[in-house]
mmCIF file of C-alpha atoms and ligand atoms in Angstrom:
data_model
loop_
_atom_site.group_PDB
_atom_site.id
_atom_site.type_symbol
_atom_site.label_atom_id
_atom_site.label_comp_id
_atom_site.label_asym_id
_atom_site.label_seq_id
_atom_site.Cartn_x
_atom_site.Cartn_y
_atom_site.Cartn_z
ATOM 1 C CA UNK A 85 83.941 -208.197 -26.182
ATOM 2 C CA UNK A 86 82.756 -204.838 -27.109
ATOM 3 C CA UNK A 87 85.112 -202.635 -28.549
ATOM 4 C CA UNK A 88 84.709 -199.566 -26.002
ATOM 5 C CA UNK A 89 86.170 -196.342 -27.412
ATOM 6 C CA UNK A 90 89.537 -195.095 -26.050
ATOM 7 C CA UNK A 91 89.492 -192.933 -23.130
ATOM 8 C CA UNK A 92 88.672 -189.079 -24.028
ATOM 9 C CA UNK A 93 87.969 -190.158 -27.759
ATOM 10 C CA UNK A 94 85.334 -188.732 -29.289
ATOM 11 C CA UNK A 95 82.501 -190.768 -31.089
ATOM 12 C CA UNK A 96 81.637 -190.567 -34.945
ATOM 13 C CA UNK A 97 78.599 -188.430 -34.963
ATOM 14 C CA UNK A 98 78.323 -187.941 -31.217
ATOM 15 C CA UNK A 99 77.689 -184.288 -29.845
ATOM 16 C CA UNK A 100 81.274 -182.683 -30.475
ATOM 17 C CA UNK A 101 81.930 -179.941 -28.155
ATOM 18 C CA UNK A 102 84.236 -176.973 -28.588
ATOM 19 C CA UNK A 103 86.904 -176.186 -25.678
ATOM 20 C CA UNK A 104 84.442 -174.130 -23.958
ATOM 21 C CA UNK A 105 81.833 -177.218 -23.917
ATOM 22 C CA UNK A 106 79.395 -176.374 -26.539
ATOM 23 C CA UNK A 107 78.189 -178.127 -29.351
ATOM 24 C CA UNK A 108 79.989 -177.208 -32.608
ATOM 25 C CA UNK A 109 78.139 -175.560 -35.351
ATOM 26 C CA UNK A 110 79.817 -175.631 -38.254
ATOM 27 C CA UNK A 111 77.874 -177.632 -41.064
ATOM 28 C CA UNK A 112 78.773 -178.609 -44.760
ATOM 29 C CA UNK A 113 82.363 -177.080 -43.492
ATOM 30 C CA UNK A 114 85.656 -176.686 -45.176
ATOM 31 C CA UNK A 115 89.238 -176.622 -43.578
ATOM 32 C CA UNK A 116 91.945 -173.976 -43.945
ATOM 33 C CA UNK A 117 95.286 -174.906 -42.759
ATOM 34 C CA UNK A 118 97.632 -171.578 -42.322
ATOM 35 C CA UNK A 119 100.609 -171.037 -40.270
ATOM 36 C CA UNK A 120 100.424 -174.337 -38.148
ATOM 37 C CA UNK A 121 96.782 -173.645 -37.489
ATOM 38 C CA UNK A 122 93.660 -175.505 -38.547
ATOM 39 C CA UNK A 123 90.505 -173.258 -39.092
ATOM 40 C CA UNK A 124 87.141 -175.096 -39.755
ATOM 41 C CA UNK A 125 84.408 -172.885 -41.127
ATOM 42 C CA UNK A 126 80.921 -174.124 -41.432
ATOM 43 C CA UNK A 127 77.310 -173.288 -41.885
ATOM 44 C CA UNK A 128 75.596 -172.207 -38.522
ATOM 45 C CA UNK A 129 72.392 -174.196 -38.246
ATOM 46 C CA UNK A 130 69.909 -173.030 -35.597
ATOM 47 C CA UNK A 131 66.087 -172.133 -34.940
ATOM 48 C CA UNK A 132 63.394 -174.257 -35.903
ATOM 49 C CA UNK A 133 63.802 -176.514 -39.015
ATOM 50 C CA UNK A 134 60.696 -176.277 -41.466
ATOM 51 C CA UNK A 135 59.494 -177.741 -44.663
ATOM 52 C CA UNK A 136 59.104 -175.276 -47.485
ATOM 53 C CA UNK A 137 55.745 -175.879 -49.070
ATOM 54 C CA UNK A 138 55.225 -176.657 -52.527
ATOM 55 C CA UNK A 139 58.351 -178.367 -53.366
ATOM 56 C CA UNK A 140 58.997 -181.357 -55.348
ATOM 57 C CA UNK A 141 61.577 -182.382 -52.912
ATOM 58 C CA UNK A 142 61.788 -182.193 -49.403
ATOM 59 C CA UNK A 143 63.016 -179.094 -48.844
ATOM 60 C CA UNK A 144 63.749 -178.563 -45.120
ATOM 61 C CA UNK A 145 65.260 -175.921 -43.807
ATOM 62 C CA UNK A 146 66.643 -173.563 -40.821
ATOM 63 C CA UNK A 147 66.992 -169.584 -41.217
ATOM 64 C CA UNK A 148 70.308 -168.748 -42.576
ATOM 65 C CA UNK A 149 72.495 -168.549 -39.572
ATOM 66 C CA UNK A 150 75.612 -167.170 -40.916
ATOM 67 C CA UNK A 151 79.363 -168.821 -40.812
ATOM 68 C CA UNK A 152 81.294 -169.886 -38.028
ATOM 69 C CA UNK A 153 84.587 -170.570 -37.609
ATOM 70 C CA UNK A 154 86.678 -173.200 -34.652
ATOM 71 C CA UNK A 155 90.671 -173.542 -34.697
ATOM 72 C CA UNK A 156 92.844 -176.174 -33.773
ATOM 73 C CA UNK A 157 96.370 -177.341 -33.650
ATOM 74 C CA UNK A 158 95.672 -180.993 -33.561
ATOM 75 C CA UNK A 159 92.431 -181.347 -35.119
ATOM 76 C CA UNK A 160 91.111 -182.404 -31.793
ATOM 77 C CA UNK A 161 90.511 -179.382 -29.569
ATOM 78 C CA UNK A 162 88.361 -176.905 -31.188
ATOM 79 C CA UNK A 163 88.381 -173.449 -29.889
ATOM 80 C CA UNK A 164 85.536 -171.269 -31.155
ATOM 81 C CA UNK A 165 86.580 -168.212 -33.073
ATOM 82 C CA UNK A 166 83.104 -166.815 -33.562
ATOM 83 C CA UNK A 167 80.870 -165.776 -36.402
ATOM 84 C CA UNK A 168 83.088 -164.946 -39.425
ATOM 85 C CA UNK A 169 80.118 -163.591 -41.511
ATOM 86 C CA UNK A 170 76.957 -162.818 -40.140
ATOM 87 C CA UNK A 171 73.422 -163.577 -41.448
ATOM 88 C CA UNK A 172 71.280 -160.147 -41.969
ATOM 89 C CA UNK A 173 67.520 -159.688 -41.042
ATOM 90 C CA UNK A 174 64.405 -157.961 -42.552
ATOM 91 C CA UNK A 175 66.012 -157.376 -45.743
ATOM 92 C CA UNK A 176 65.023 -160.109 -48.192
ATOM 93 C CA UNK A 177 67.034 -158.493 -50.769
ATOM 94 C CA UNK A 178 70.350 -159.121 -49.218
ATOM 95 C CA UNK A 179 71.904 -162.365 -50.004
ATOM 96 C CA UNK A 180 73.021 -162.671 -46.575
ATOM 97 C CA UNK A 181 69.058 -162.458 -45.157
ATOM 98 C CA UNK A 182 68.163 -165.342 -42.586
ATOM 99 C CA UNK A 183 65.281 -165.883 -44.951
ATOM 100 C CA UNK A 184 68.276 -167.021 -47.724
ATOM 101 C CA UNK A 185 70.521 -169.979 -47.778
ATOM 102 C CA UNK A 186 74.014 -169.388 -47.016
ATOM 103 C CA UNK A 187 75.683 -173.246 -47.388
ATOM 104 C CA UNK A 188 79.082 -175.126 -47.843
ATOM 105 C CA UNK A 189 81.445 -172.241 -46.892
ATOM 106 C CA UNK A 190 85.065 -172.666 -48.069
ATOM 107 C CA UNK A 191 88.099 -170.493 -47.392
ATOM 108 C CA UNK A 192 91.631 -170.384 -49.216
ATOM 109 C CA UNK A 193 94.392 -168.032 -48.672
ATOM 110 C CA UNK A 194 95.901 -165.929 -51.416
ATOM 111 C CA UNK A 195 99.588 -165.257 -51.122
ATOM 112 C CA UNK A 196 99.476 -162.442 -53.489
ATOM 113 C CA UNK A 197 96.890 -160.093 -52.162
ATOM 114 C CA UNK A 198 97.305 -161.425 -48.526
ATOM 115 C CA UNK A 199 93.714 -162.039 -48.224
ATOM 116 C CA UNK A 200 91.440 -164.888 -46.889
ATOM 117 C CA UNK A 201 88.975 -165.581 -49.490
ATOM 118 C CA UNK A 202 85.623 -167.404 -48.612
ATOM 119 C CA UNK A 203 83.410 -168.539 -51.152
ATOM 120 C CA UNK A 204 79.776 -169.993 -50.487
ATOM 121 C CA UNK A 205 76.404 -171.318 -51.908
ATOM 122 C CA UNK A 206 74.102 -168.429 -51.554
ATOM 123 C CA UNK A 207 70.162 -169.321 -52.566
ATOM 124 C CA UNK A 208 66.672 -168.813 -51.872
ATOM 125 C CA UNK A 209 64.585 -170.710 -49.563
ATOM 126 C CA UNK A 210 63.587 -172.736 -52.683
ATOM 127 C CA UNK A 211 67.040 -173.064 -53.920
ATOM 128 C CA UNK A 212 65.864 -171.344 -56.956
ATOM 129 C CA UNK A 213 68.604 -168.561 -57.050
ATOM 130 C CA UNK A 214 71.430 -170.666 -57.293
ATOM 131 C CA UNK A 215 74.614 -168.234 -56.725
ATOM 132 C CA UNK A 216 77.869 -168.266 -55.856
ATOM 133 C CA UNK A 217 79.113 -165.847 -52.792
ATOM 134 C CA UNK A 218 82.414 -164.279 -52.072
ATOM 135 C CA UNK A 219 83.652 -162.609 -49.036
ATOM 136 C CA UNK A 220 87.196 -161.504 -47.917
ATOM 137 C CA UNK A 221 89.364 -160.913 -44.898
ATOM 138 C CA UNK A 222 92.713 -159.913 -43.786
ATOM 139 C CA UNK A 223 92.779 -162.387 -41.042
ATOM 140 C CA UNK A 224 91.708 -166.140 -41.108
ATOM 141 C CA UNK A 225 89.244 -165.750 -38.391
ATOM 142 C CA UNK A 226 87.474 -162.737 -40.021
ATOM 143 C CA UNK A 227 85.326 -160.616 -39.936
ATOM 144 C CA UNK A 228 84.555 -161.487 -43.759
ATOM 145 C CA UNK A 229 83.164 -158.696 -45.847
ATOM 146 C CA UNK A 230 80.943 -159.750 -48.437
ATOM 147 C CA UNK A 231 81.449 -158.787 -51.705
ATOM 148 C CA UNK A 232 78.458 -160.180 -53.439
ATOM 149 C CA UNK A 233 77.324 -163.350 -55.470
ATOM 150 C CA UNK A 234 77.275 -164.455 -59.242
ATOM 151 C CA UNK A 235 76.345 -167.415 -61.585
ATOM 152 C CA UNK A 236 79.677 -168.717 -62.689
ATOM 153 C CA UNK A 237 79.963 -168.093 -66.242
ATOM 154 C CA UNK A 238 76.255 -167.489 -66.255
ATOM 155 C CA UNK A 239 75.818 -170.822 -65.033
ATOM 156 C CA UNK A 240 73.354 -172.090 -61.775
ATOM 157 C CA UNK A 241 75.894 -172.832 -58.655
ATOM 158 C CA UNK A 242 74.520 -174.959 -55.803
ATOM 159 C CA UNK A 243 76.751 -177.483 -53.836
ATOM 160 C CA UNK A 244 80.248 -175.841 -54.085
ATOM 161 C CA UNK A 245 83.843 -176.354 -52.882
ATOM 162 C CA UNK A 246 87.201 -174.650 -53.552
ATOM 163 C CA UNK A 247 90.453 -176.145 -54.526
ATOM 164 C CA UNK A 248 93.728 -174.234 -54.277
ATOM 165 C CA UNK A 249 96.884 -176.231 -56.181
ATOM 166 C CA UNK A 250 100.212 -175.942 -55.571
ATOM 167 C CA UNK A 251 101.101 -173.466 -58.345
ATOM 168 C CA UNK A 252 98.775 -170.991 -56.800
ATOM 169 C CA UNK A 253 96.004 -171.532 -59.070
ATOM 170 C CA UNK A 254 92.424 -172.027 -57.402
ATOM 171 C CA UNK A 255 89.221 -173.380 -58.685
ATOM 172 C CA UNK A 256 85.507 -173.291 -57.890
ATOM 173 C CA UNK A 257 83.842 -176.689 -58.187
ATOM 174 C CA UNK A 258 80.119 -176.582 -58.369
ATOM 175 C CA UNK A 259 76.935 -178.546 -58.796
ATOM 176 C CA UNK A 260 75.354 -176.999 -62.140
ATOM 177 C CA UNK A 261 72.689 -177.170 -64.699
ATOM 178 C CA UNK A 262 70.199 -177.929 -62.164
ATOM 179 C CA UNK A 263 72.417 -180.267 -60.465
ATOM 180 C CA UNK A 264 72.849 -182.425 -63.342
ATOM 181 C CA UNK A 265 76.423 -181.471 -64.263
ATOM 182 C CA UNK A 266 79.356 -180.422 -62.119
ATOM 183 C CA UNK A 267 81.562 -177.501 -63.315
ATOM 184 C CA UNK A 268 85.349 -176.502 -62.458
ATOM 185 C CA UNK A 269 86.150 -172.829 -63.053
ATOM 186 C CA UNK A 270 89.530 -171.430 -62.706
ATOM 187 C CA UNK A 271 89.548 -168.516 -60.480
ATOM 188 C CA UNK A 272 91.052 -164.969 -61.172
ATOM 189 C CA UNK A 273 94.361 -164.530 -59.717
ATOM 190 C CA UNK A 274 93.053 -162.908 -56.566
ATOM 191 C CA UNK A 275 90.564 -165.515 -56.482
ATOM 192 C CA UNK A 276 87.449 -163.215 -56.515
ATOM 193 C CA UNK A 277 86.215 -164.001 -59.883
ATOM 194 C CA UNK A 278 85.941 -167.109 -62.027
ATOM 195 C CA UNK A 279 87.670 -166.483 -65.209
ATOM 196 C CA UNK A 280 86.209 -167.747 -68.358
ATOM 197 C CA UNK A 281 88.340 -170.978 -68.040
ATOM 198 C CA UNK A 282 85.726 -173.721 -66.949
ATOM 199 C CA UNK A 283 85.115 -177.272 -67.949
ATOM 200 C CA UNK A 284 81.548 -179.478 -67.061
ATOM 201 C CA UNK A 285 82.066 -182.833 -65.846
ATOM 202 C CA UNK A 286 80.163 -185.844 -64.580
ATOM 203 C CA UNK A 287 77.955 -184.629 -67.279
ATOM 204 C CA UNK A 288 74.189 -185.989 -66.437
ATOM 205 C CA UNK A 289 75.317 -187.720 -63.472
ATOM 206 C CA UNK A 290 73.689 -185.453 -60.968
ATOM 207 C CA UNK A 291 76.788 -184.964 -58.357
ATOM 208 C CA UNK A 292 76.790 -183.061 -55.126
ATOM 209 C CA UNK A 293 78.776 -182.117 -52.067
ATOM 210 C CA UNK A 294 82.068 -182.005 -53.963
ATOM 211 C CA UNK A 295 85.624 -182.591 -52.192
ATOM 212 C CA UNK A 296 88.947 -182.159 -54.031
ATOM 213 C CA UNK A 297 92.705 -183.261 -53.208
ATOM 214 C CA UNK A 298 95.941 -183.813 -55.074
ATOM 215 C CA UNK A 299 98.036 -186.507 -54.599
ATOM 216 C CA UNK A 300 101.069 -187.600 -56.384
ATOM 217 C CA UNK A 301 100.113 -185.096 -59.850
ATOM 218 C CA UNK A 302 96.704 -186.555 -59.808
ATOM 219 C CA UNK A 303 93.423 -184.795 -58.737
ATOM 220 C CA UNK A 304 90.818 -186.525 -56.733
ATOM 221 C CA UNK A 305 87.080 -185.595 -56.717
ATOM 222 C CA UNK A 306 84.677 -187.093 -54.413
ATOM 223 C CA UNK A 307 80.909 -186.275 -54.636
ATOM 224 C CA UNK A 308 77.517 -187.669 -53.328
ATOM 225 C CA UNK A 309 74.522 -188.414 -55.339
ATOM 226 C CA UNK A 310 71.974 -185.998 -55.601
ATOM 227 C CA UNK A 311 69.180 -187.218 -52.887
ATOM 228 C CA UNK A 312 68.637 -183.950 -50.818
ATOM 229 C CA UNK A 313 69.543 -184.355 -47.160
ATOM 230 C CA UNK A 314 69.240 -188.155 -47.263
ATOM 231 C CA UNK A 315 72.294 -190.111 -47.336
ATOM 232 C CA UNK A 316 73.497 -191.927 -50.491
ATOM 233 C CA UNK A 317 76.496 -193.825 -52.268
ATOM 234 C CA UNK A 318 79.858 -191.397 -52.931
ATOM 235 C CA UNK A 319 81.946 -191.861 -56.100
ATOM 236 C CA UNK A 320 85.309 -190.648 -57.145
ATOM 237 C CA UNK A 321 86.453 -189.107 -60.148
ATOM 238 C CA UNK A 322 90.187 -188.781 -61.194
ATOM 239 C CA UNK A 323 92.213 -186.348 -63.677
ATOM 240 C CA UNK A 324 95.770 -185.565 -64.209
ATOM 241 C CA UNK A 325 94.882 -181.440 -63.949
ATOM 242 C CA UNK A 326 91.815 -179.974 -62.692
ATOM 243 C CA UNK A 327 90.625 -178.951 -66.033
ATOM 244 C CA UNK A 328 91.425 -182.196 -67.959
ATOM 245 C CA UNK A 329 89.711 -185.057 -68.445
ATOM 246 C CA UNK A 330 87.721 -186.771 -65.345
ATOM 247 C CA UNK A 331 87.348 -190.742 -65.335
ATOM 248 C CA UNK A 332 85.385 -192.049 -62.727
ATOM 249 C CA UNK A 333 85.851 -194.751 -60.148
ATOM 250 C CA UNK A 334 83.649 -196.830 -57.763
ATOM 251 C CA UNK A 335 82.200 -195.792 -54.336
ATOM 252 C CA UNK A 336 85.699 -195.270 -52.381
ATOM 253 C CA UNK A 337 83.608 -196.378 -48.664
ATOM 254 C CA UNK A 338 84.245 -199.620 -47.573
ATOM 255 C CA UNK A 339 82.691 -201.550 -44.844
ATOM 256 C CA UNK A 340 78.955 -201.368 -43.207
ATOM 257 C CA UNK A 341 76.844 -198.681 -44.496
ATOM 258 C CA UNK A 342 79.067 -198.057 -47.386
ATOM 259 C CA UNK A 343 76.078 -197.600 -49.629
ATOM 260 C CA UNK A 344 75.207 -194.575 -47.640
ATOM 261 C CA UNK A 345 78.509 -193.085 -47.085
ATOM 262 C CA UNK A 346 78.442 -194.372 -43.595
ATOM 263 C CA UNK A 347 75.033 -192.286 -43.348
ATOM 264 C CA UNK A 348 76.839 -188.920 -44.247
ATOM 265 C CA UNK A 349 77.540 -186.644 -47.114
ATOM 266 C CA UNK A 350 81.066 -185.319 -48.383
ATOM 267 C CA UNK A 351 81.974 -181.747 -47.310
ATOM 268 C CA UNK A 352 85.772 -181.374 -47.500
ATOM 269 C CA UNK A 353 89.031 -183.191 -47.808
ATOM 270 C CA UNK A 354 92.286 -182.467 -45.675
ATOM 271 C CA UNK A 355 95.508 -183.634 -46.917
ATOM 272 C CA UNK A 356 96.980 -184.583 -43.542
ATOM 273 C CA UNK A 357 100.290 -186.491 -44.816
ATOM 274 C CA UNK A 358 99.605 -186.751 -48.810
ATOM 275 C CA UNK A 359 102.971 -188.499 -49.203
ATOM 276 C CA UNK A 360 102.140 -190.994 -46.675
ATOM 277 C CA UNK A 361 98.464 -191.483 -48.308
ATOM 278 C CA UNK A 362 96.894 -189.892 -45.360
ATOM 279 C CA UNK A 363 94.008 -187.557 -45.975
ATOM 280 C CA UNK A 364 91.275 -186.648 -43.636
ATOM 281 C CA UNK A 365 87.248 -187.206 -44.999
ATOM 282 C CA UNK A 366 84.986 -184.594 -43.307
ATOM 283 C CA UNK A 367 81.385 -185.415 -43.949
ATOM 284 C CA UNK A 368 77.914 -184.442 -42.428
ATOM 285 C CA UNK A 369 75.306 -186.801 -40.998
ATOM 286 C CA UNK A 370 72.280 -184.539 -41.624
ATOM 287 C CA UNK A 371 69.049 -184.759 -39.526
ATOM 288 C CA UNK A 372 66.592 -183.427 -41.773
ATOM 289 C CA UNK A 373 63.756 -182.638 -39.375
ATOM 290 C CA UNK A 374 66.032 -181.159 -36.884
ATOM 291 C CA UNK A 375 68.876 -179.617 -39.117
ATOM 292 C CA UNK A 376 70.508 -178.243 -35.832
ATOM 293 C CA UNK A 377 71.025 -181.520 -34.601
ATOM 294 C CA UNK A 378 72.978 -182.572 -37.558
ATOM 295 C CA UNK A 379 76.185 -184.280 -36.573
ATOM 296 C CA UNK A 380 79.641 -184.720 -38.245
ATOM 297 C CA UNK A 381 81.738 -188.011 -39.486
ATOM 298 C CA UNK A 382 85.392 -188.014 -40.152
ATOM 299 C CA UNK A 383 87.315 -190.560 -41.452
ATOM 300 C CA UNK A 384 90.518 -191.429 -42.476
ATOM 301 C CA UNK A 385 90.954 -191.528 -46.160
ATOM 302 C CA UNK A 386 94.084 -193.303 -48.464
ATOM 303 C CA UNK A 387 95.057 -193.001 -51.691
ATOM 304 C CA UNK A 388 97.048 -196.002 -52.702
ATOM 305 C CA UNK A 389 98.129 -196.566 -56.155
ATOM 306 C CA UNK A 390 95.578 -194.320 -57.762
ATOM 307 C CA UNK A 391 92.795 -195.992 -55.557
ATOM 308 C CA UNK A 392 90.665 -194.062 -52.896
ATOM 309 C CA UNK A 393 89.705 -195.982 -49.586
ATOM 310 C CA UNK A 394 87.605 -194.618 -46.888
ATOM 311 C CA UNK A 395 86.996 -196.781 -43.854
ATOM 312 C CA UNK A 396 84.733 -196.512 -41.081
ATOM 313 C CA UNK A 397 85.962 -195.851 -37.637
ATOM 314 C CA UNK A 398 83.896 -195.430 -34.447
ATOM 315 C CA UNK A 399 86.052 -192.700 -33.052
ATOM 316 C CA UNK A 400 87.270 -189.478 -34.999
ATOM 317 C CA UNK A 401 90.444 -189.703 -36.045
HETATM 318 C C1 LIG B 192 71.794 -181.422 -50.166
HETATM 319 C C2 LIG B 192 72.976 -180.590 -50.377
HETATM 320 C C3 LIG B 192 72.980 -179.540 -48.898
HETATM 321 C C4 LIG B 192 71.599 -179.031 -49.070
HETATM 322 C C5 LIG B 192 70.564 -179.863 -49.405
HETATM 323 C C6 LIG B 192 69.009 -179.333 -49.266
HETATM 324 O O1 LIG B 192 71.743 -182.285 -51.430
HETATM 325 O O2 LIG B 192 73.962 -181.296 -50.366
HETATM 326 O O3 LIG B 192 74.089 -178.909 -48.774
HETATM 327 O O4 LIG B 192 71.901 -177.864 -49.940
HETATM 328 O O5 LIG B 192 70.465 -180.549 -50.302
HETATM 329 O O6 LIG B 192 68.243 -180.087 -49.440
#
């Protein structure tokens, strides 16, 4: 007998809706947990998908749509909190102009300054600008005030994530050196700038879509291969500290379609209950020729005895 999803369950890569019944528009997203509430931030993808001409890869894109936020207490019912960082129009010099690229937003809370700090990938339509942008707000749900963008320690920055450690230190992890090598930068105490302390990891391995978690004193970084919007195998790197030595492990995905990360690409890992090995792996199933129709795949992730496993299941956990 066919395994039917349980009543009220939400299927993976289905049309996930918010509590108003609208499609959730939060791609390449990240999750903040603050005072008992989850906040999901993501790229707003709307408008017509077009192929940027004269590129050496399939550079499909939509106008930059800004950043959205949804909130939930249970990771199931998602309330739309609105646009927390808007794109601007008719000013190509502005990082946030719709003609540019605003991707992979991640938010962390700075205890010392009381500010929510949002970092994101800012680029030009051909991805030649390769900057990391930063914005702040007094509230998780924004609006966020854009402070500008930079090349961390002078290096290009495309796919990125943030990681906040238990000791209050935070790190910006980004694909650099033309996507050949990943960099991990220690951020300043206010989280608004990279410090001079950074390391180069996964040298020449061409990894993207970083997502980092900690469990039992070890750090686990999941990345994708570098194949544009098309899915590819994930891999894991492990270290004893964010600026330490990283060693690679195999693809953590098991089961059908494990070789394409279940036809999706990593974006964030939520530590649900690390003591009981429980994490939530968040990924995007891109639809490259119709980007606003891209979907989400969320899977349970386990870390047991230093080994990461992501197993397929039909319903959203
Ligand atoms: C992917 C990347 C996405 C987006 C895309 C553009 O590899 O992970 O975030 O930048 O390339 O082609």
